[in-house]
Amino acid sequence: MASAGGQDAKFFQRGKIQEFRAELQAAEAKDKKFTKRKTVLKKIVANITMGNDMSPLFTDVVQCLGIPLLEIKKMVYLFLVSYGRSKAEQIHLVIPSFLQDCNDRNPLIRALAIRTMSYIPIPVVTEALTEQLRHCLKDRDPYVRKTAAICVAKLYTADPRKAERGGFVEMLRDLLLDVNATVVSNAVAALSEIGDRQDGVIFKLNLTVANKLITALPECHEWGQIYILDSLLRYVPEKHIDAESMAERIMIQLGHANSAVVLTTIKVLLYLMNYMEDRKLMDRICKKMGPPLVTLLSSGPEVQYVALRNILLIIQRRPSVLKNDVKVFFCKYNDPIYVKLAKLEIMYRLARDENAREVLAELQEYASEVDIDFVRKAVRSIGRLAIKVSSAADSCIQALLDLIDTDVTYVVQEAVIVIKDVFRRYPGRYEGIIPKLCKHLDALDDPESKAAMIWIVGQFANRIDNADELMDDLTYQFLDEPTEVQLALLTAAVKVFIYKAQSEKSKTLVHKVLKWATEEVDNPDLRDRGFMYWRLLAINPTVAGEIVLAEKPPITTDSDRMDRGALDQLLLHTGTLGSIYHKNPETFIRNAAGKALTDSPALNQLSRQVLVPLSRPNVPPTIHVPGPGPPPPRESSASPMPPAANNTQAPPVPPRPESADLIDADPSESPEGDAEEDEDAALSHPVAAPSAGSDPYAGLDNAFGSYMADEPKPHSDGRLDGLI
């Protein structure tokens, strides 16, 4: 093969159309073994590969189609695939040769002819293909049948209604019971491609067909296994035992050498676990999924990144899969930056009381690296670790203070940002470090870090003696600051004004900032907030103090978690581009059909509560291909959630219980030890919308008409005497 490839390299030279035509015509005279024509065709195919237009040779090349030599037919058919669509007025010249080759004794030629015809979506070719495709789907040779199965998908793309009226979808369904595993996998691939179209037929499997496909798995090549495994997502178990037995049969695929097969197997197992009730089996499956995922991390950086992005989704839904393997995700010195950042996120997700010390030590090492983005992420992860694991908070704060002492600008900035969140997570516990933060005020030139420091100064102005002086310095360039900083300055100025009512500087400061915010700023958010603060201070300063200084809810890690319904949806795309982007494919791929869990009596209650309804408005209502075998049981009218396939409005999603563990975690784990394994955040109840007739802006006439005359007034209890 190597020598043949080296000999063919000489054909990759740019040639002229006239020269190729002359060589083809000259070869017809004395070329009994067709050697000359084979050489010319190789040159033409090489020029096509290089991007040169060879379409003027159409009539000359198609004359070679009658040569009874497979190698020449392959090159002519390759030419037709490239230029058949653009030569619609001349394609009729090739139709007789197509029909002749479809009935050739050689199965390779029959398959080649039917495949080429399916690649030319022109009505005259499609019309000739229809009858020949029907015969090839029942051909005695499995190579022809497996090629014809893929051709049905091509025909459906060119003319969906012709494929449906011709009964080709039903013939594909019959191929699912073929004795040849390759034919079965190609039939599954074709049906899946058709079913993934928004205007395609609904492709579902029943238990009989699903078991038949699993039986064919060991005999298929690896890509056939991927197609078959992926198609199992179209089977909806009606009983817990069906899902459990199917999971045990496909678990052996976790040991496959191909990473795509491993990820697809994990995807199917995660799907089936939504329909199981045997907790021991589910725990065993989670333990089995861990080693293959860890093995993927020994591959190249690209495969590592794909595995890491999928692992990030998996551990949010099934934390027990890798709960004891946090050390596997420690960064190596030669990891690319995108791999390091992905590992950092997973380390944080897997952190808990037992391993917090190891994770913190590793993060401190990363904070001294040279890559600025990586260091920023590491410092922020230390703060997030303090918020997530309360037992490690003291160590994390000490680590942050040590990093601040390094006086590295970007390290100090990130430390201030996360310390602000730590103050909210543990109120009244770490305020003693504020003086050290104030010393590094001049190093904060990043908008986010500057806004965080301003929040700290305003929130704890009663503990900072010179808070009004600090605020006066910070507001010096108020009009030139980013909007994020301006909003923080406005709120902090009002807080300082309320805390230090007797200070003349605070009075001057708040008047100055409010005047800037309401008169010289174009941003509507900033201007509206300035108006609101002005009116609050002018009408009732006591209420203003209660509102601005109201106790804030502690920060938790709930905001880091993905919504359970969206997570269940994304896990159906494990191993695909959607799992890397963490977005459903229909959001970035045109005409892609969405996926979601399907309700059935076996679906566990927590998954049912967050079901995401899918609508397929373009699906023909009469076309439904469940597959061969006994028909699936019909859902009775008393089922928990009736199907909504033909309804124009999806059924309402039931509210989540007040205290429900939405992640299937190990019940023996301590709930406060691992926040990821105890998701007890309740679904927010819908808020009643205001009536259409009520005007939300009624009564606001002249609300700000005389704000210049309104001045902040002291509290009625005398606490702010001398305010004006």
PDB file of C-alpha atoms in Angstrom, residues 35-275:
ATOM      1  CA  THR A  35      -4.167   0.936 -18.542  1.00  0.00           C
ATOM      2  CA  LYS A  36      -4.004   4.309 -20.306  1.00  0.00           C
ATOM      3  CA  ARG A  37      -7.570   5.274 -19.447  1.00  0.00           C
ATOM      4  CA  LYS A  38      -6.974   4.248 -15.855  1.00  0.00           C
ATOM      5  CA  THR A  39      -3.943   6.549 -15.736  1.00  0.00           C
ATOM      6  CA  VAL A  40      -5.858   9.498 -17.213  1.00  0.00           C
ATOM      7  CA  LEU A  41      -8.757   8.997 -14.804  1.00  0.00           C
ATOM      8  CA  LYS A  42      -6.337   8.979 -11.887  1.00  0.00           C
ATOM      9  CA  LYS A  43      -4.991  12.336 -13.043  1.00  0.00           C
ATOM     10  CA  ILE A  44      -8.531  13.717 -13.304  1.00  0.00           C
ATOM     11  CA  VAL A  45      -9.490  12.481  -9.831  1.00  0.00           C
ATOM     12  CA  ALA A  46      -6.265  13.950  -8.423  1.00  0.00           C
ATOM     13  CA  ASN A  47      -7.135  17.333  -9.924  1.00  0.00           C
ATOM     14  CA  ILE A  48     -10.624  17.127  -8.430  1.00  0.00           C
ATOM     15  CA  THR A  49      -9.019  16.451  -5.052  1.00  0.00           C
ATOM     16  CA  MET A  50      -6.825  19.539  -5.491  1.00  0.00           C
ATOM     17  CA  GLY A  51      -9.915  21.660  -6.198  1.00  0.00           C
ATOM     18  CA  ASN A  52      -9.571  22.053  -9.963  1.00  0.00           C
ATOM     19  CA  ASP A  53     -12.784  22.155 -12.021  1.00  0.00           C
ATOM     20  CA  MET A  54     -12.957  19.067 -14.228  1.00  0.00           C
ATOM     21  CA  SER A  55     -16.657  19.346 -15.131  1.00  0.00           C
ATOM     22  CA  PRO A  56     -16.021  20.103 -18.865  1.00  0.00           C
ATOM     23  CA  LEU A  57     -14.822  16.489 -19.167  1.00  0.00           C
ATOM     24  CA  PHE A  58     -18.258  15.138 -18.168  1.00  0.00           C
ATOM     25  CA  THR A  59     -19.189  13.527 -21.501  1.00  0.00           C
ATOM     26  CA  ASP A  60     -15.671  12.142 -22.003  1.00  0.00           C
ATOM     27  CA  VAL A  61     -15.500  10.574 -18.535  1.00  0.00           C
ATOM     28  CA  VAL A  62     -18.971   8.988 -18.560  1.00  0.00           C
ATOM     29  CA  GLN A  63     -18.042   7.088 -21.735  1.00  0.00           C
ATOM     30  CA  CYS A  64     -15.651   5.063 -19.584  1.00  0.00           C
ATOM     31  CA  LEU A  65     -18.554   3.797 -17.466  1.00  0.00           C
ATOM     32  CA  GLY A  66     -19.071   0.853 -19.794  1.00  0.00           C
ATOM     33  CA  ILE A  67     -15.575  -0.516 -19.115  1.00  0.00           C
ATOM     34  CA  PRO A  68     -15.963  -3.738 -17.075  1.00  0.00           C
ATOM     35  CA  LEU A  69     -13.251  -2.850 -14.581  1.00  0.00           C
ATOM     36  CA  LEU A  70     -14.100  -2.068 -10.943  1.00  0.00           C
ATOM     37  CA  GLU A  71     -11.245   0.379 -10.409  1.00  0.00           C
ATOM     38  CA  ILE A  72     -12.301   2.470 -13.409  1.00  0.00           C
ATOM     39  CA  LYS A  73     -15.958   2.395 -12.374  1.00  0.00           C
ATOM     40  CA  LYS A  74     -14.993   3.676  -8.934  1.00  0.00           C
ATOM     41  CA  MET A  75     -13.210   6.687 -10.427  1.00  0.00           C
ATOM     42  CA  VAL A  76     -16.029   7.461 -12.858  1.00  0.00           C
ATOM     43  CA  TYR A  77     -18.595   7.254 -10.082  1.00  0.00           C
ATOM     44  CA  LEU A  78     -16.422   9.530  -7.938  1.00  0.00           C
ATOM     45  CA  PHE A  79     -16.460  12.007 -10.828  1.00  0.00           C
ATOM     46  CA  LEU A  80     -20.257  11.758 -11.019  1.00  0.00           C
ATOM     47  CA  VAL A  81     -20.633  12.349  -7.283  1.00  0.00           C
ATOM     48  CA  SER A  82     -18.582  15.540  -7.685  1.00  0.00           C
ATOM     49  CA  TYR A  83     -20.275  16.958 -10.798  1.00  0.00           C
ATOM     50  CA  GLY A  84     -23.541  15.055 -11.261  1.00  0.00           C
ATOM     51  CA  ARG A  85     -25.607  17.717  -9.499  1.00  0.00           C
ATOM     52  CA  SER A  86     -24.151  20.561 -11.583  1.00  0.00           C
ATOM     53  CA  LYS A  87     -24.682  18.670 -14.866  1.00  0.00           C
ATOM     54  CA  ALA A  88     -28.395  18.027 -14.483  1.00  0.00           C
ATOM     55  CA  GLU A  89     -29.002  18.502 -18.235  1.00  0.00           C
ATOM     56  CA  GLN A  90     -26.543  15.735 -19.118  1.00  0.00           C
ATOM     57  CA  ILE A  91     -27.145  13.290 -16.275  1.00  0.00           C
ATOM     58  CA  HIS A  92     -29.709  11.376 -18.355  1.00  0.00           C
ATOM     59  CA  LEU A  93     -26.774  10.002 -20.362  1.00  0.00           C
ATOM     60  CA  VAL A  94     -25.659   8.022 -17.321  1.00  0.00           C
ATOM     61  CA  ILE A  95     -29.023   6.584 -16.238  1.00  0.00           C
ATOM     62  CA  PRO A  96     -28.815   3.444 -18.492  1.00  0.00           C
ATOM     63  CA  SER A  97     -25.361   2.629 -17.110  1.00  0.00           C
ATOM     64  CA  PHE A  98     -26.673   3.105 -13.562  1.00  0.00           C
ATOM     65  CA  LEU A  99     -29.515   0.667 -14.171  1.00  0.00           C
ATOM     66  CA  GLN A 100     -27.197  -1.852 -15.795  1.00  0.00           C
ATOM     67  CA  ASP A 101     -24.714  -1.735 -12.905  1.00  0.00           C
ATOM     68  CA  CYS A 102     -27.528  -2.107 -10.350  1.00  0.00           C
ATOM     69  CA  ASN A 103     -28.145  -5.550 -11.823  1.00  0.00           C
ATOM     70  CA  ASP A 104     -24.490  -6.527 -12.191  1.00  0.00           C
ATOM     71  CA  ARG A 105     -23.348  -9.901 -10.896  1.00  0.00           C
ATOM     72  CA  ASN A 106     -20.639  -8.264  -8.773  1.00  0.00           C
ATOM     73  CA  PRO A 107     -22.141  -7.062  -5.453  1.00  0.00           C
ATOM     74  CA  LEU A 108     -19.456  -4.359  -5.183  1.00  0.00           C
ATOM     75  CA  ILE A 109     -20.617  -2.837  -8.470  1.00  0.00           C
ATOM     76  CA  ARG A 110     -24.277  -3.079  -7.464  1.00  0.00           C
ATOM     77  CA  ALA A 111     -23.536  -1.293  -4.191  1.00  0.00           C
ATOM     78  CA  LEU A 112     -21.350   1.301  -5.922  1.00  0.00           C
ATOM     79  CA  ALA A 113     -24.072   2.144  -8.430  1.00  0.00           C
ATOM     80  CA  ILE A 114     -26.839   2.499  -5.850  1.00  0.00           C
ATOM     81  CA  ARG A 115     -24.598   4.591  -3.589  1.00  0.00           C
ATOM     82  CA  THR A 116     -23.637   6.970  -6.408  1.00  0.00           C
ATOM     83  CA  MET A 117     -27.247   7.460  -7.457  1.00  0.00           C
ATOM     84  CA  SER A 118     -28.227   8.378  -3.914  1.00  0.00           C
ATOM     85  CA  TYR A 119     -25.550  11.103  -3.892  1.00  0.00           C
ATOM     86  CA  ILE A 120     -27.116  12.881  -6.902  1.00  0.00           C
ATOM     87  CA  PRO A 121     -30.398  14.410  -5.636  1.00  0.00           C
ATOM     88  CA  ILE A 122     -31.828  15.233  -9.068  1.00  0.00           C
ATOM     89  CA  PRO A 123     -35.453  14.215  -9.834  1.00  0.00           C
ATOM     90  CA  VAL A 124     -34.566  12.080 -12.856  1.00  0.00           C
ATOM     91  CA  VAL A 125     -31.940  10.172 -10.859  1.00  0.00           C
ATOM     92  CA  THR A 126     -34.172   9.877  -7.805  1.00  0.00           C
ATOM     93  CA  GLU A 127     -36.950   8.462  -9.962  1.00  0.00           C
ATOM     94  CA  ALA A 128     -34.616   5.814 -11.398  1.00  0.00           C
ATOM     95  CA  LEU A 129     -33.196   5.094  -7.927  1.00  0.00           C
ATOM     96  CA  THR A 130     -36.542   4.279  -6.330  1.00  0.00           C
ATOM     97  CA  GLU A 131     -37.185   0.903  -7.949  1.00  0.00           C
ATOM     98  CA  GLN A 132     -33.542  -0.195  -7.852  1.00  0.00           C
ATOM     99  CA  LEU A 133     -33.257   0.731  -4.177  1.00  0.00           C
ATOM    100  CA  ARG A 134     -36.251  -1.435  -3.358  1.00  0.00           C
ATOM    101  CA  HIS A 135     -34.514  -4.444  -4.947  1.00  0.00           C
ATOM    102  CA  CYS A 136     -31.159  -3.684  -3.281  1.00  0.00           C
ATOM    103  CA  LEU A 137     -32.758  -3.559   0.179  1.00  0.00           C
ATOM    104  CA  LYS A 138     -33.676  -7.226  -0.385  1.00  0.00           C
ATOM    105  CA  ASP A 139     -30.436  -8.186  -2.121  1.00  0.00           C
ATOM    106  CA  ARG A 140     -28.907 -11.530  -1.248  1.00  0.00           C
ATOM    107  CA  ASP A 141     -25.531  -9.936  -0.469  1.00  0.00           C
ATOM    108  CA  PRO A 142     -25.237  -8.144   2.917  1.00  0.00           C
ATOM    109  CA  TYR A 143     -22.802  -5.581   1.486  1.00  0.00           C
ATOM    110  CA  VAL A 144     -25.456  -4.368  -0.936  1.00  0.00           C
ATOM    111  CA  ARG A 145     -28.146  -4.338   1.763  1.00  0.00           C
ATOM    112  CA  LYS A 146     -26.040  -2.311   4.191  1.00  0.00           C
ATOM    113  CA  THR A 147     -25.205   0.199   1.426  1.00  0.00           C
ATOM    114  CA  ALA A 148     -28.864   0.426   0.413  1.00  0.00           C
ATOM    115  CA  ALA A 149     -29.848   1.162   4.023  1.00  0.00           C
ATOM    116  CA  ILE A 150     -27.721   4.312   4.026  1.00  0.00           C
ATOM    117  CA  CYS A 151     -29.098   5.230   0.599  1.00  0.00           C
ATOM    118  CA  VAL A 152     -32.622   5.344   2.061  1.00  0.00           C
ATOM    119  CA  ALA A 153     -31.498   8.131   4.388  1.00  0.00           C
ATOM    120  CA  LYS A 154     -30.048   9.992   1.383  1.00  0.00           C
ATOM    121  CA  LEU A 155     -33.311   9.519  -0.519  1.00  0.00           C
ATOM    122  CA  TYR A 156     -35.280  10.791   2.465  1.00  0.00           C
ATOM    123  CA  THR A 157     -33.108  13.916   2.561  1.00  0.00           C
ATOM    124  CA  ALA A 158     -33.711  14.551  -1.161  1.00  0.00           C
ATOM    125  CA  ASP A 159     -37.459  13.784  -1.195  1.00  0.00           C
ATOM    126  CA  PRO A 160     -39.050  12.838   2.176  1.00  0.00           C
ATOM    127  CA  ARG A 161     -42.537  12.291   0.769  1.00  0.00           C
ATOM    128  CA  LYS A 162     -41.312   9.950  -1.982  1.00  0.00           C
ATOM    129  CA  ALA A 163     -39.422   7.886   0.591  1.00  0.00           C
ATOM    130  CA  GLU A 164     -42.511   7.632   2.792  1.00  0.00           C
ATOM    131  CA  ARG A 165     -44.910   6.810  -0.037  1.00  0.00           C
ATOM    132  CA  GLY A 166     -42.503   4.202  -1.404  1.00  0.00           C
ATOM    133  CA  GLY A 167     -42.491   2.345   1.906  1.00  0.00           C
ATOM    134  CA  PHE A 168     -38.737   2.665   2.359  1.00  0.00           C
ATOM    135  CA  VAL A 169     -38.989   3.546   6.031  1.00  0.00           C
ATOM    136  CA  GLU A 170     -40.900   0.323   6.679  1.00  0.00           C
ATOM    137  CA  MET A 171     -38.289  -1.617   4.703  1.00  0.00           C
ATOM    138  CA  LEU A 172     -35.583  -0.098   6.876  1.00  0.00           C
ATOM    139  CA  ARG A 173     -37.528  -1.227   9.905  1.00  0.00           C
ATOM    140  CA  ASP A 174     -37.528  -4.769   8.563  1.00  0.00           C
ATOM    141  CA  LEU A 175     -33.729  -4.616   8.191  1.00  0.00           C
ATOM    142  CA  LEU A 176     -33.477  -4.245  11.964  1.00  0.00           C
ATOM    143  CA  LEU A 177     -34.120  -7.997  12.108  1.00  0.00           C
ATOM    144  CA  ASP A 178     -31.463  -8.824   9.488  1.00  0.00           C
ATOM    145  CA  VAL A 179     -29.101 -11.687  10.248  1.00  0.00           C
ATOM    146  CA  ASN A 180     -26.048  -9.548   9.453  1.00  0.00           C
ATOM    147  CA  ALA A 181     -24.935  -7.195  12.228  1.00  0.00           C
ATOM    148  CA  THR A 182     -23.457  -4.624   9.828  1.00  0.00           C
ATOM    149  CA  VAL A 183     -26.771  -4.384   7.966  1.00  0.00           C
ATOM    150  CA  VAL A 184     -28.565  -3.905  11.281  1.00  0.00           C
ATOM    151  CA  SER A 185     -26.209  -1.119  12.379  1.00  0.00           C
ATOM    152  CA  ASN A 186     -26.558   0.696   9.041  1.00  0.00           C
ATOM    153  CA  ALA A 187     -30.355   0.407   9.219  1.00  0.00           C
ATOM    154  CA  VAL A 188     -30.236   1.880  12.704  1.00  0.00           C
ATOM    155  CA  ALA A 189     -27.975   4.698  11.494  1.00  0.00           C
ATOM    156  CA  ALA A 190     -30.365   5.510   8.625  1.00  0.00           C
ATOM    157  CA  LEU A 191     -33.467   5.425  10.835  1.00  0.00           C
ATOM    158  CA  SER A 192     -31.711   7.581  13.421  1.00  0.00           C
ATOM    159  CA  GLU A 193     -30.779  10.171  10.820  1.00  0.00           C
ATOM    160  CA  ILE A 194     -34.353  10.259   9.565  1.00  0.00           C
ATOM    161  CA  GLY A 195     -35.763  10.405  13.093  1.00  0.00           C
ATOM    162  CA  ASP A 196     -33.458  13.275  14.065  1.00  0.00           C
ATOM    163  CA  ARG A 197     -34.996  15.536  11.431  1.00  0.00           C
ATOM    164  CA  GLN A 198     -37.653  17.898  12.710  1.00  0.00           C
ATOM    165  CA  ASP A 199     -39.914  16.849   9.814  1.00  0.00           C
ATOM    166  CA  GLY A 200     -38.888  13.191  10.028  1.00  0.00           C
ATOM    167  CA  VAL A 201     -40.798  10.185  11.250  1.00  0.00           C
ATOM    168  CA  ILE A 202     -40.734   9.269  14.927  1.00  0.00           C
ATOM    169  CA  PHE A 203     -38.287   6.419  15.412  1.00  0.00           C
ATOM    170  CA  LYS A 204     -38.939   4.459  18.594  1.00  0.00           C
ATOM    171  CA  LEU A 205     -37.947   0.986  19.729  1.00  0.00           C
ATOM    172  CA  ASN A 206     -39.884  -1.602  21.661  1.00  0.00           C
ATOM    173  CA  LEU A 207     -38.372  -4.172  24.014  1.00  0.00           C
ATOM    174  CA  THR A 208     -38.088  -6.909  21.375  1.00  0.00           C
ATOM    175  CA  VAL A 209     -36.149  -4.794  18.903  1.00  0.00           C
ATOM    176  CA  ALA A 210     -33.976  -3.258  21.636  1.00  0.00           C
ATOM    177  CA  ASN A 211     -32.928  -6.715  22.813  1.00  0.00           C
ATOM    178  CA  LYS A 212     -32.227  -7.766  19.218  1.00  0.00           C
ATOM    179  CA  LEU A 213     -29.980  -4.741  18.731  1.00  0.00           C
ATOM    180  CA  ILE A 214     -28.071  -5.469  21.938  1.00  0.00           C
ATOM    181  CA  THR A 215     -27.532  -9.027  20.731  1.00  0.00           C
ATOM    182  CA  ALA A 216     -26.004  -7.675  17.512  1.00  0.00           C
ATOM    183  CA  LEU A 217     -23.590  -5.364  19.378  1.00  0.00           C
ATOM    184  CA  PRO A 218     -20.579  -7.738  19.706  1.00  0.00           C
ATOM    185  CA  GLU A 219     -20.572  -8.526  15.975  1.00  0.00           C
ATOM    186  CA  CYS A 220     -20.617  -4.885  14.831  1.00  0.00           C
ATOM    187  CA  HIS A 221     -17.637  -2.689  14.140  1.00  0.00           C
ATOM    188  CA  GLU A 222     -17.094   0.130  16.616  1.00  0.00           C
ATOM    189  CA  TRP A 223     -19.054   2.780  14.721  1.00  0.00           C
ATOM    190  CA  GLY A 224     -21.919   0.368  14.282  1.00  0.00           C
ATOM    191  CA  GLN A 225     -21.873  -0.173  18.037  1.00  0.00           C
ATOM    192  CA  ILE A 226     -22.120   3.583  18.565  1.00  0.00           C
ATOM    193  CA  TYR A 227     -25.173   3.820  16.296  1.00  0.00           C
ATOM    194  CA  ILE A 228     -26.878   0.902  18.029  1.00  0.00           C
ATOM    195  CA  LEU A 229     -26.103   2.147  21.532  1.00  0.00           C
ATOM    196  CA  ASP A 230     -27.324   5.624  20.642  1.00  0.00           C
ATOM    197  CA  SER A 231     -30.558   4.194  19.261  1.00  0.00           C
ATOM    198  CA  LEU A 232     -31.307   2.588  22.643  1.00  0.00           C
ATOM    199  CA  LEU A 233     -32.194   6.089  23.875  1.00  0.00           C
ATOM    200  CA  ARG A 234     -35.300   5.728  21.712  1.00  0.00           C
ATOM    201  CA  TYR A 235     -36.509   2.857  23.864  1.00  0.00           C
ATOM    202  CA  VAL A 236     -38.672   3.936  26.805  1.00  0.00           C
ATOM    203  CA  PRO A 237     -38.775   1.241  29.527  1.00  0.00           C
ATOM    204  CA  GLU A 238     -42.242   0.528  30.863  1.00  0.00           C
ATOM    205  CA  LYS A 239     -40.976  -1.503  33.820  1.00  0.00           C
ATOM    206  CA  HIS A 240     -38.025  -1.094  36.149  1.00  0.00           C
ATOM    207  CA  ILE A 241     -36.841  -4.627  35.441  1.00  0.00           C
ATOM    208  CA  ASP A 242     -36.588  -3.906  31.691  1.00  0.00           C
ATOM    209  CA  ALA A 243     -34.221  -0.972  32.239  1.00  0.00           C
ATOM    210  CA  GLU A 244     -32.165  -2.887  34.793  1.00  0.00           C
ATOM    211  CA  SER A 245     -31.708  -5.990  32.621  1.00  0.00           C
ATOM    212  CA  MET A 246     -30.779  -3.871  29.600  1.00  0.00           C
ATOM    213  CA  ALA A 247     -28.202  -1.907  31.620  1.00  0.00           C
ATOM    214  CA  GLU A 248     -26.544  -5.124  32.810  1.00  0.00           C
ATOM    215  CA  ARG A 249     -26.267  -6.373  29.219  1.00  0.00           C
ATOM    216  CA  ILE A 250     -24.562  -3.256  27.837  1.00  0.00           C
ATOM    217  CA  MET A 251     -22.295  -2.614  30.841  1.00  0.00           C
ATOM    218  CA  ILE A 252     -19.630  -4.799  29.230  1.00  0.00           C
ATOM    219  CA  GLN A 253     -19.135  -2.096  26.572  1.00  0.00           C
ATOM    220  CA  LEU A 254     -17.513   0.140  29.206  1.00  0.00           C
ATOM    221  CA  GLY A 255     -14.311  -1.824  28.621  1.00  0.00           C
ATOM    222  CA  HIS A 256     -14.168  -1.011  24.906  1.00  0.00           C
ATOM    223  CA  ALA A 257     -10.957   0.475  23.520  1.00  0.00           C
ATOM    224  CA  ASN A 258     -12.778   3.182  21.543  1.00  0.00           C
ATOM    225  CA  SER A 259     -13.503   6.298  23.618  1.00  0.00           C
ATOM    226  CA  ALA A 260     -16.638   7.096  21.603  1.00  0.00           C
ATOM    227  CA  VAL A 261     -18.110   3.670  22.414  1.00  0.00           C
ATOM    228  CA  VAL A 262     -17.323   4.213  26.109  1.00  0.00           C
ATOM    229  CA  LEU A 263     -18.977   7.648  26.243  1.00  0.00           C
ATOM    230  CA  THR A 264     -22.033   6.413  24.322  1.00  0.00           C
ATOM    231  CA  THR A 265     -22.365   3.451  26.707  1.00  0.00           C
ATOM    232  CA  ILE A 266     -22.190   5.819  29.684  1.00  0.00           C
ATOM    233  CA  LYS A 267     -24.865   7.967  28.048  1.00  0.00           C
ATOM    234  CA  VAL A 268     -27.216   4.989  27.706  1.00  0.00           C
ATOM    235  CA  LEU A 269     -26.552   3.837  31.277  1.00  0.00           C
ATOM    236  CA  LEU A 270     -27.271   7.314  32.661  1.00  0.00           C
ATOM    237  CA  TYR A 271     -30.499   7.343  30.645  1.00  0.00           C
ATOM    238  CA  LEU A 272     -31.618   3.922  31.866  1.00  0.00           C
ATOM    239  CA  MET A 273     -30.856   4.822  35.498  1.00  0.00           C
ATOM    240  CA  ASN A 274     -33.777   7.273  35.358  1.00  0.00           C
ATOM    241  CA  TYR A 275     -36.056   4.245  34.973  1.00  0.00           C
TER     242      TYR A 275
END
